[in-house]
Every structure is written in C-alpha cells, then in structure tokens.
mmCIF file of C-alpha atoms in Angstrom:
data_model
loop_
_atom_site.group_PDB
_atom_site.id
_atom_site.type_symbol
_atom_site.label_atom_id
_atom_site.label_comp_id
_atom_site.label_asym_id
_atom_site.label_seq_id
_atom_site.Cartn_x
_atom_site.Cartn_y
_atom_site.Cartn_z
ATOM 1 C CA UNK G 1 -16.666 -4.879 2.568
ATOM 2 C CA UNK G 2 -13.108 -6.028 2.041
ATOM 3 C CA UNK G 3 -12.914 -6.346 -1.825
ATOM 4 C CA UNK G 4 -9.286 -7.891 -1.522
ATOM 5 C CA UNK G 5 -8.483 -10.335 0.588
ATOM 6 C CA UNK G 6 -5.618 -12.321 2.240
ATOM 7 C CA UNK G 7 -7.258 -14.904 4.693
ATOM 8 C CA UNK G 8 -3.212 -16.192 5.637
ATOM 9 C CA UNK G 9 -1.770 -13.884 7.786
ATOM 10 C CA UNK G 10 1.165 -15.312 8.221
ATOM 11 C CA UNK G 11 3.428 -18.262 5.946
ATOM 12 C CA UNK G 12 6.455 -20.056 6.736
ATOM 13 C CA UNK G 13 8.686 -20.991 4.429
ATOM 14 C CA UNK G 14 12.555 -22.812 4.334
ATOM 15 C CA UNK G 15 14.784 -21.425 2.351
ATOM 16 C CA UNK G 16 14.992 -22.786 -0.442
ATOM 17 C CA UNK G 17 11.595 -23.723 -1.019
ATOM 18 C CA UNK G 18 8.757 -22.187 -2.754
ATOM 19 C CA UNK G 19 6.591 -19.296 -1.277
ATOM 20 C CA UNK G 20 3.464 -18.892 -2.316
ATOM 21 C CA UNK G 21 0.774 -16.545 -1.186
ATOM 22 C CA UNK G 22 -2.724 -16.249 -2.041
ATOM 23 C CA UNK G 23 -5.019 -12.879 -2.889
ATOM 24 C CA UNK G 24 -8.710 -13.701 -3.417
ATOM 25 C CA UNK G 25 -11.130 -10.600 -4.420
ATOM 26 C CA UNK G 26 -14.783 -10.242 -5.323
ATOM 27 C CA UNK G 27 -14.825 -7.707 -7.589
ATOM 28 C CA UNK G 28 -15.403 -8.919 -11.077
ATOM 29 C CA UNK G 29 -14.515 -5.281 -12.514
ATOM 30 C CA UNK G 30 -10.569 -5.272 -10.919
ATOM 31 C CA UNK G 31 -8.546 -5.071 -14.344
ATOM 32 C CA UNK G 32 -5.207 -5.113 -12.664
ATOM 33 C CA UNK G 33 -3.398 -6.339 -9.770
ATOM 34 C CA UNK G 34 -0.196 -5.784 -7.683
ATOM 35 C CA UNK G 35 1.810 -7.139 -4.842
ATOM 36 C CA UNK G 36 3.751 -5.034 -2.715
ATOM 37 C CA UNK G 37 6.281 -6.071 -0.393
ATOM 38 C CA UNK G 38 7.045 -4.324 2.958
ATOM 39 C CA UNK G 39 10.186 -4.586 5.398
ATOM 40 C CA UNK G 40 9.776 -3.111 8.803
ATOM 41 C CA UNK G 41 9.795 0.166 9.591
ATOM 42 C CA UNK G 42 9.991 1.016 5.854
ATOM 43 C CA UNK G 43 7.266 1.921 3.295
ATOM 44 C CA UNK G 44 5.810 -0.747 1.128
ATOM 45 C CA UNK G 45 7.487 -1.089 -2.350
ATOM 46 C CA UNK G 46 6.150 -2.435 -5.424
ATOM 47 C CA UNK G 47 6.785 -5.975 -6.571
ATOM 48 C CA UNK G 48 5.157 -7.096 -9.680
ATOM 49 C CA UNK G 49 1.741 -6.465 -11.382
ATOM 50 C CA UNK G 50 -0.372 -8.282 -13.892
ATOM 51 C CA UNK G 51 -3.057 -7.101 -16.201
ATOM 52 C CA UNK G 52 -6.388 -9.216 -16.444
ATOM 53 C CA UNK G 53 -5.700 -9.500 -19.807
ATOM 54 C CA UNK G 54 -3.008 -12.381 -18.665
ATOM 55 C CA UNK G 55 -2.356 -14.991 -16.801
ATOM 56 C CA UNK G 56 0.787 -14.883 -15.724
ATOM 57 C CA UNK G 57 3.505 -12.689 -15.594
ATOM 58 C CA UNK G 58 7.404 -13.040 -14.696
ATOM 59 C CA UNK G 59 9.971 -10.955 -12.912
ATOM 60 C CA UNK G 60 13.245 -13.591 -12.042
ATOM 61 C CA UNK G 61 12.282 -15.649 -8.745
ATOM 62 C CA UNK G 62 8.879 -13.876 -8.728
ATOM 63 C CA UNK G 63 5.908 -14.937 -11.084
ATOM 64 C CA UNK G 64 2.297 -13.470 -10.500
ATOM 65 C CA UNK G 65 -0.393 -15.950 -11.615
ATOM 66 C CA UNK G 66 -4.190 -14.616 -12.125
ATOM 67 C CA UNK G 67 -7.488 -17.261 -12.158
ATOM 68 C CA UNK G 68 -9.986 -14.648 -13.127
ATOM 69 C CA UNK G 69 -12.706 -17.345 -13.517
ATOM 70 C CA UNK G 70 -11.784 -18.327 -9.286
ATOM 71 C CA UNK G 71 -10.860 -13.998 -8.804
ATOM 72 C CA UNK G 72 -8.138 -15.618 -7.277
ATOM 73 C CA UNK G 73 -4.462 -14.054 -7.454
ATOM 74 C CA UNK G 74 -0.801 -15.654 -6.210
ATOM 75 C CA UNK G 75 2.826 -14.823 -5.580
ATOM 76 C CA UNK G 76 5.256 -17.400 -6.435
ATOM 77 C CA UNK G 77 8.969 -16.449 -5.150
ATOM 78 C CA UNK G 78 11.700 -19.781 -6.062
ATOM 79 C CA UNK G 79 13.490 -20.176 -4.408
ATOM 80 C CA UNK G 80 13.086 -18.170 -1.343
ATOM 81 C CA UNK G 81 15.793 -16.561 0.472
ATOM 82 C CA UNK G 82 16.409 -14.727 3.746
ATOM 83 C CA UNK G 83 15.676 -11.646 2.336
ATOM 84 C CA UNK G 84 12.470 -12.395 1.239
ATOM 85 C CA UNK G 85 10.974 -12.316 4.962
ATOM 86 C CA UNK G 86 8.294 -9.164 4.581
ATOM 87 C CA UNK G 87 5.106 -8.234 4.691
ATOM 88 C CA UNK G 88 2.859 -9.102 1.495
ATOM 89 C CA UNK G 89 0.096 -6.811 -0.045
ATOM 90 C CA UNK G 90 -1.695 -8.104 -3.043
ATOM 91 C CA UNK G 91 -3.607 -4.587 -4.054
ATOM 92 C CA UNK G 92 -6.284 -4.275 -7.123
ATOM 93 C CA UNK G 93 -7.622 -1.440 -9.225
ATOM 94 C CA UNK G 94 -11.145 -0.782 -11.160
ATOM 95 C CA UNK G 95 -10.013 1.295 -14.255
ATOM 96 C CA UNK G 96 -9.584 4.416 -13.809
ATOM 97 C CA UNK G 97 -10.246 3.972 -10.361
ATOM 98 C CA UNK G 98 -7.946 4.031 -7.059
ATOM 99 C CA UNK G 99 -5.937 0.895 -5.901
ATOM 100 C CA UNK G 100 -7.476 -1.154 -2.895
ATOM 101 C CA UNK G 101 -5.360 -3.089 -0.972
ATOM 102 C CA UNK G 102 -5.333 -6.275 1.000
ATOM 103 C CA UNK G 103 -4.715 -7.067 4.629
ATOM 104 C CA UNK G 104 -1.155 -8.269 4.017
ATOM 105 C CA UNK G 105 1.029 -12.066 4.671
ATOM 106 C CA UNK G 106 3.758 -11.592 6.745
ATOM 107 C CA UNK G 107 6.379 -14.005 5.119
ATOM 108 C CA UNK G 108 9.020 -15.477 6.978
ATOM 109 C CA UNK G 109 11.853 -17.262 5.556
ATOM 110 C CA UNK G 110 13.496 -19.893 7.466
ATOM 111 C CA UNK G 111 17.286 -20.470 7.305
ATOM 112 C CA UNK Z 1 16.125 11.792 -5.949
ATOM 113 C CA UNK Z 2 14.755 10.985 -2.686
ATOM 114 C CA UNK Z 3 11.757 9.436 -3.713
ATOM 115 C CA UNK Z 4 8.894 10.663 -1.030
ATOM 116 C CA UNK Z 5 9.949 11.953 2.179
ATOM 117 C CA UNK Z 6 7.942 11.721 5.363
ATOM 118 C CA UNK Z 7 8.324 13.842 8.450
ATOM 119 C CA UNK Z 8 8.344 13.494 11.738
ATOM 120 C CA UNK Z 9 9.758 9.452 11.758
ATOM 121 C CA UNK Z 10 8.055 9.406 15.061
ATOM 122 C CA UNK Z 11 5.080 11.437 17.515
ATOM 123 C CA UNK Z 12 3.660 11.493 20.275
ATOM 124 C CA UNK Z 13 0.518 12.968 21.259
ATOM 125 C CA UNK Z 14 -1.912 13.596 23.961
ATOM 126 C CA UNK Z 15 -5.326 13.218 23.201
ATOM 127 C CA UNK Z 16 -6.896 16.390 21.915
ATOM 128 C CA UNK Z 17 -3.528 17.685 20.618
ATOM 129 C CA UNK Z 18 -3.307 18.873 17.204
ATOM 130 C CA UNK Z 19 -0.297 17.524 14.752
ATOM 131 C CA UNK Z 20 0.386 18.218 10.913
ATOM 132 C CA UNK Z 21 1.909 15.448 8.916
ATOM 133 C CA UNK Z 22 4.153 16.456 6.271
ATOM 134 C CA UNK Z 23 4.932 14.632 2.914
ATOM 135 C CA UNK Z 24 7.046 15.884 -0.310
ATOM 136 C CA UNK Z 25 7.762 13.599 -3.614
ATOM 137 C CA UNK Z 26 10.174 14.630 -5.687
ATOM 138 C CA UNK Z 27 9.093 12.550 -8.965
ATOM 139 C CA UNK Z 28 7.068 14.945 -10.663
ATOM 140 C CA UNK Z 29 4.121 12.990 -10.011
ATOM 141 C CA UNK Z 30 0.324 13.986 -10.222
ATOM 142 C CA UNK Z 31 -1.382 12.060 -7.700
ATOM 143 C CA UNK Z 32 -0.591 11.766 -3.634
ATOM 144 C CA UNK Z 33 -2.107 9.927 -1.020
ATOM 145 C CA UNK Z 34 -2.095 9.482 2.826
ATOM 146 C CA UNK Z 35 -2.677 6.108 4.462
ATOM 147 C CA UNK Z 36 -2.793 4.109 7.439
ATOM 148 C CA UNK Z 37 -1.609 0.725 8.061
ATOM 149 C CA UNK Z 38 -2.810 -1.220 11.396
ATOM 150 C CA UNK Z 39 -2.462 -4.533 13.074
ATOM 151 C CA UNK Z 40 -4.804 -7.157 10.780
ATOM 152 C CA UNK Z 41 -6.393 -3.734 8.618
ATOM 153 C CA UNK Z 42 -4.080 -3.605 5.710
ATOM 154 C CA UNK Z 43 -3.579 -0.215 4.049
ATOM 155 C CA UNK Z 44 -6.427 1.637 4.521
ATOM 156 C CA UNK Z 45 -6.743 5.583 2.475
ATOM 157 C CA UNK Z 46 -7.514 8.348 4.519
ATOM 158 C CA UNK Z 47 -7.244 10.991 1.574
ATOM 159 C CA UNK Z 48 -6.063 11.440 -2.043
ATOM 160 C CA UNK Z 49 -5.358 13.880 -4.125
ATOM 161 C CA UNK Z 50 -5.440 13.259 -7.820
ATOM 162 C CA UNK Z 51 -3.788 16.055 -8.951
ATOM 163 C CA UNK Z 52 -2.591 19.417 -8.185
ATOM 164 C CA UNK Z 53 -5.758 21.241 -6.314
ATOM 165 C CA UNK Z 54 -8.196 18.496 -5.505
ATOM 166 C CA UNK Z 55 -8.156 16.224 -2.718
ATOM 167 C CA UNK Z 56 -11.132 13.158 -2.122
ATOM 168 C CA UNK Z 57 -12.133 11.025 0.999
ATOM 169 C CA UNK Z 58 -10.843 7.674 0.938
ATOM 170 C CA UNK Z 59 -11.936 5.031 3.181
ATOM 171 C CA UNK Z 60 -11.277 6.456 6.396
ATOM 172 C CA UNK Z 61 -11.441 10.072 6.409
ATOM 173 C CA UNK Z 62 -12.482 11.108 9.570
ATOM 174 C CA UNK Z 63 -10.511 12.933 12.046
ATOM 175 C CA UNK Z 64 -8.084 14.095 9.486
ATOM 176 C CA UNK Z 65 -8.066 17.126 6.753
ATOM 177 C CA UNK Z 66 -5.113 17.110 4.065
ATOM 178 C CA UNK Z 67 -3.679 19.645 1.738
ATOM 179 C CA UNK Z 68 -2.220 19.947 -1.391
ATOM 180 C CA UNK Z 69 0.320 22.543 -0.786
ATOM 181 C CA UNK Z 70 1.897 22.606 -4.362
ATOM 182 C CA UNK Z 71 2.612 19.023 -6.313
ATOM 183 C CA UNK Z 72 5.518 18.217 -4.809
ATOM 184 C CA UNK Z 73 3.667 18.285 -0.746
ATOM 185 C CA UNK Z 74 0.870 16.720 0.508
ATOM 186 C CA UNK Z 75 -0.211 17.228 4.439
ATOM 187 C CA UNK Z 76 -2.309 15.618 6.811
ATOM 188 C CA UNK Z 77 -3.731 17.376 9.948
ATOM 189 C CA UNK Z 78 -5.050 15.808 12.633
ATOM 190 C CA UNK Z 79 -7.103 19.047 14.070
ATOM 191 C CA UNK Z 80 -7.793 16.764 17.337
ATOM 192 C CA UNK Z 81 -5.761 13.447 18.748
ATOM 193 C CA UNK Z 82 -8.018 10.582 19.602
ATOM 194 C CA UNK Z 83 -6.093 7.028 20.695
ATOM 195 C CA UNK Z 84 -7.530 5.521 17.657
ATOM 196 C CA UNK Z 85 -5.522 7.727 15.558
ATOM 197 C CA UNK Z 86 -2.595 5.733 16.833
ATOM 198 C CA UNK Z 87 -1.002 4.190 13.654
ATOM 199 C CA UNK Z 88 1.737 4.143 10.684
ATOM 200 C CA UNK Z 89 0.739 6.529 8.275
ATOM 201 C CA UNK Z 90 2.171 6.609 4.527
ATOM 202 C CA UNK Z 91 2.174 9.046 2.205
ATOM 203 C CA UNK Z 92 2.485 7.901 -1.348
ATOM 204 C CA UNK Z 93 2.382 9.387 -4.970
ATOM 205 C CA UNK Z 94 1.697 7.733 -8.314
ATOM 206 C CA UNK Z 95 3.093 9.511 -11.771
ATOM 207 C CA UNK Z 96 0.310 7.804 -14.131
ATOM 208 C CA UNK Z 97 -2.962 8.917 -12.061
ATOM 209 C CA UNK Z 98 -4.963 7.483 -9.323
ATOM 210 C CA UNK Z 99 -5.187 3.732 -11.044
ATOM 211 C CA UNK Z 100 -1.481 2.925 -11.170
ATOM 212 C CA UNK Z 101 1.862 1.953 -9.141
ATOM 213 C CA UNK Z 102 2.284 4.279 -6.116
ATOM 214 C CA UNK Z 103 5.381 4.688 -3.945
ATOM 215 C CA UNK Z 104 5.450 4.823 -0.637
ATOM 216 C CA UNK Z 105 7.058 7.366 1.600
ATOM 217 C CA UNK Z 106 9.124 5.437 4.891
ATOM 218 C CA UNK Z 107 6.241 6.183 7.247
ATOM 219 C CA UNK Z 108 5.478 8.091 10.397
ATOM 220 C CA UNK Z 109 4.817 5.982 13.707
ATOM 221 C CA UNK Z 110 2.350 8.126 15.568
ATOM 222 C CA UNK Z 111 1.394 7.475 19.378
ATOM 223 C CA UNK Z 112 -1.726 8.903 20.965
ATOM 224 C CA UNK Z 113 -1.674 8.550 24.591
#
C-alpha cells in the first residue's frame, strides 16, 4: 500500500520556467512532509520540509505548498536551472513514527 | 566531518555468496537506517535502528540482518546473494529520532549475478 505517491515519473522543464512536482498521500495522520533531491550516483539530500500545521513554506527558488483537505503536497523551484535536473522524493512521517517515502520525479531541466 | 560513509562504492556477487555492508556517521546521531532504492520502487527500508542497541524490520527485511556495532556503524549482511538483491543501498542516520531529517550516505551499487 503505497502511502506516498508520485504518479509523474518523469517532468520536463526549460530553464527558466517553473518546476513543479506533485506528492499525493492517503494517510490523514502524516504531520510532516519532505522533499529530497537526488543526483546520480550520490545519496539523496534533503530539500525543504513543511509541518501540517502550514501551508506553505519558503527556502529561495524553492517553496513547498501543502492542501491537507486534497493530502496533496508540491515543489515549486523558479526559476529552474541546469542544476536542478535530479531525482525528486516527496517523503512523509506519522509522529513519532519513521519517514515513508515516495517513488521519486526525475526532473530534467532543459537548456 | 564526513557526514555518513558507505563502503564498498561497488560489488559484485554470485548468487549464494555472502557480503557485509558497512556504514559509519560521524554526526553523533541516534538513529541509522539501511535502504534500497530500485527502478520505479522509491526508497524502500530494509532495517532501522533507533538508537544505540535496537534494530526493527522495515519494509523489506528479508534476506538481510543488520547490526549496530557502536553509534557511529551500522551493517547490513546479506547471509545469502539472490539476483533480487541487486540494488543501490543507502545507509542513513537522523540526529532527532526515527521521525525527522535523515542523511544519506553516497550509496553502494551491488550486482548479483
């Protein structure tokens, strides 16, 4: 039962532009959420987080926005650059409990 | 401060072969954790260990055994090779407990012919 979900696999963006990738889950009890971003051959690292307390939350070109009513979750990066071609994990935690993580968006930025 | 460190980078394996994994964090933190990451899977937890001297299942457990050496290591056998083992594992560790950021260790790419 995948509790955290990323139904686009893959996004293409032009530099430039605005990325933004989706993270659904069905777990009402998730009280905090993450994205993780992950270059190949490297470990994922972490991005930004939100509580479900808000619902939205800022870090420069990357802003988080949470629609608990829709347990819907998104990753805004303007404007995207180059280096912003990765791998995507949107990840969620139960308090108190471990993190579960999605399936992942591979990202692609295009010059 | 090397963050967590992950050896061997690479393996190879026959099937029925028997490998350990190693992992070591040098952040002080509490909690460690082995997963793998496949083709269309995600991230998937094979083990965790929430602190120094317990270790739990995670979502895919089987085939593998971990221990928590001391707080700073965290291995993963595989007693037995089986193709389906063939993955990137990461180790990670998180400083505030088992809810909160982790960081990831670079990986190990590990074949299983």
């Amino acid at each position: 039962d995948q509790q955290v979900k990323q139904n686009s696999p893959s996004l293409s963006v032009q530099e430039g532009r605005i990325s933004i990738l989706n993270c659904d889950y069905t777990n009402s009890m998730f009280d905090y959420f993450l994205w993780y971003k992950k270059y190949p051959a490297e470990g994922p690292t972490f991005l930004i987080s939100i509580s479900s307390i808000k619902d939205k939350n800022e870090d420069g070109r990357f802003t988080v926005f949470l629609n608990k009513s829709a347990k819907h979750l998104s990753l805004h990066i303007v404007p995207s650059q180059p280096g912003d071609s990765a791998v995507y994990f949107c990840a969620a935690r139960v308090r108190n409990e471990k993190l579960t993580f999605g399936t992942g968006t591979r990202l692609t930025i295009i010059p | 401060n090397a963050g967590v460190t992950q050896t061997p980078k690479f393996q190879v394996l026959k099937t029925g072969q028997s490998m350990t994994l190693q992992c070591a964090q040098d952040m002080n933190h509490n909690s460690m954790y082995w997963y793998r990451q496949d083709p269309g899977m995600g991230l998937r937890l094979i083990y965790y260990s929430a602190s120094e001297g317990t270790t739990d299942k995670g979502e895919v457990p089987n085939g593998y055994n971990v221990s928590r050496l001391n707080k700073r290591e965290f291995s993963l056998r595989l007693e037995s090779a089986a193709p389906s083992q063939t993955s990137v594992y990461f180790c990670a560790s998180s400083g505030q407990g088992i809810s909160y950021e982790q960081y990831f260790g670079p990986g190990t790419r590990l074949t299983v012919t």
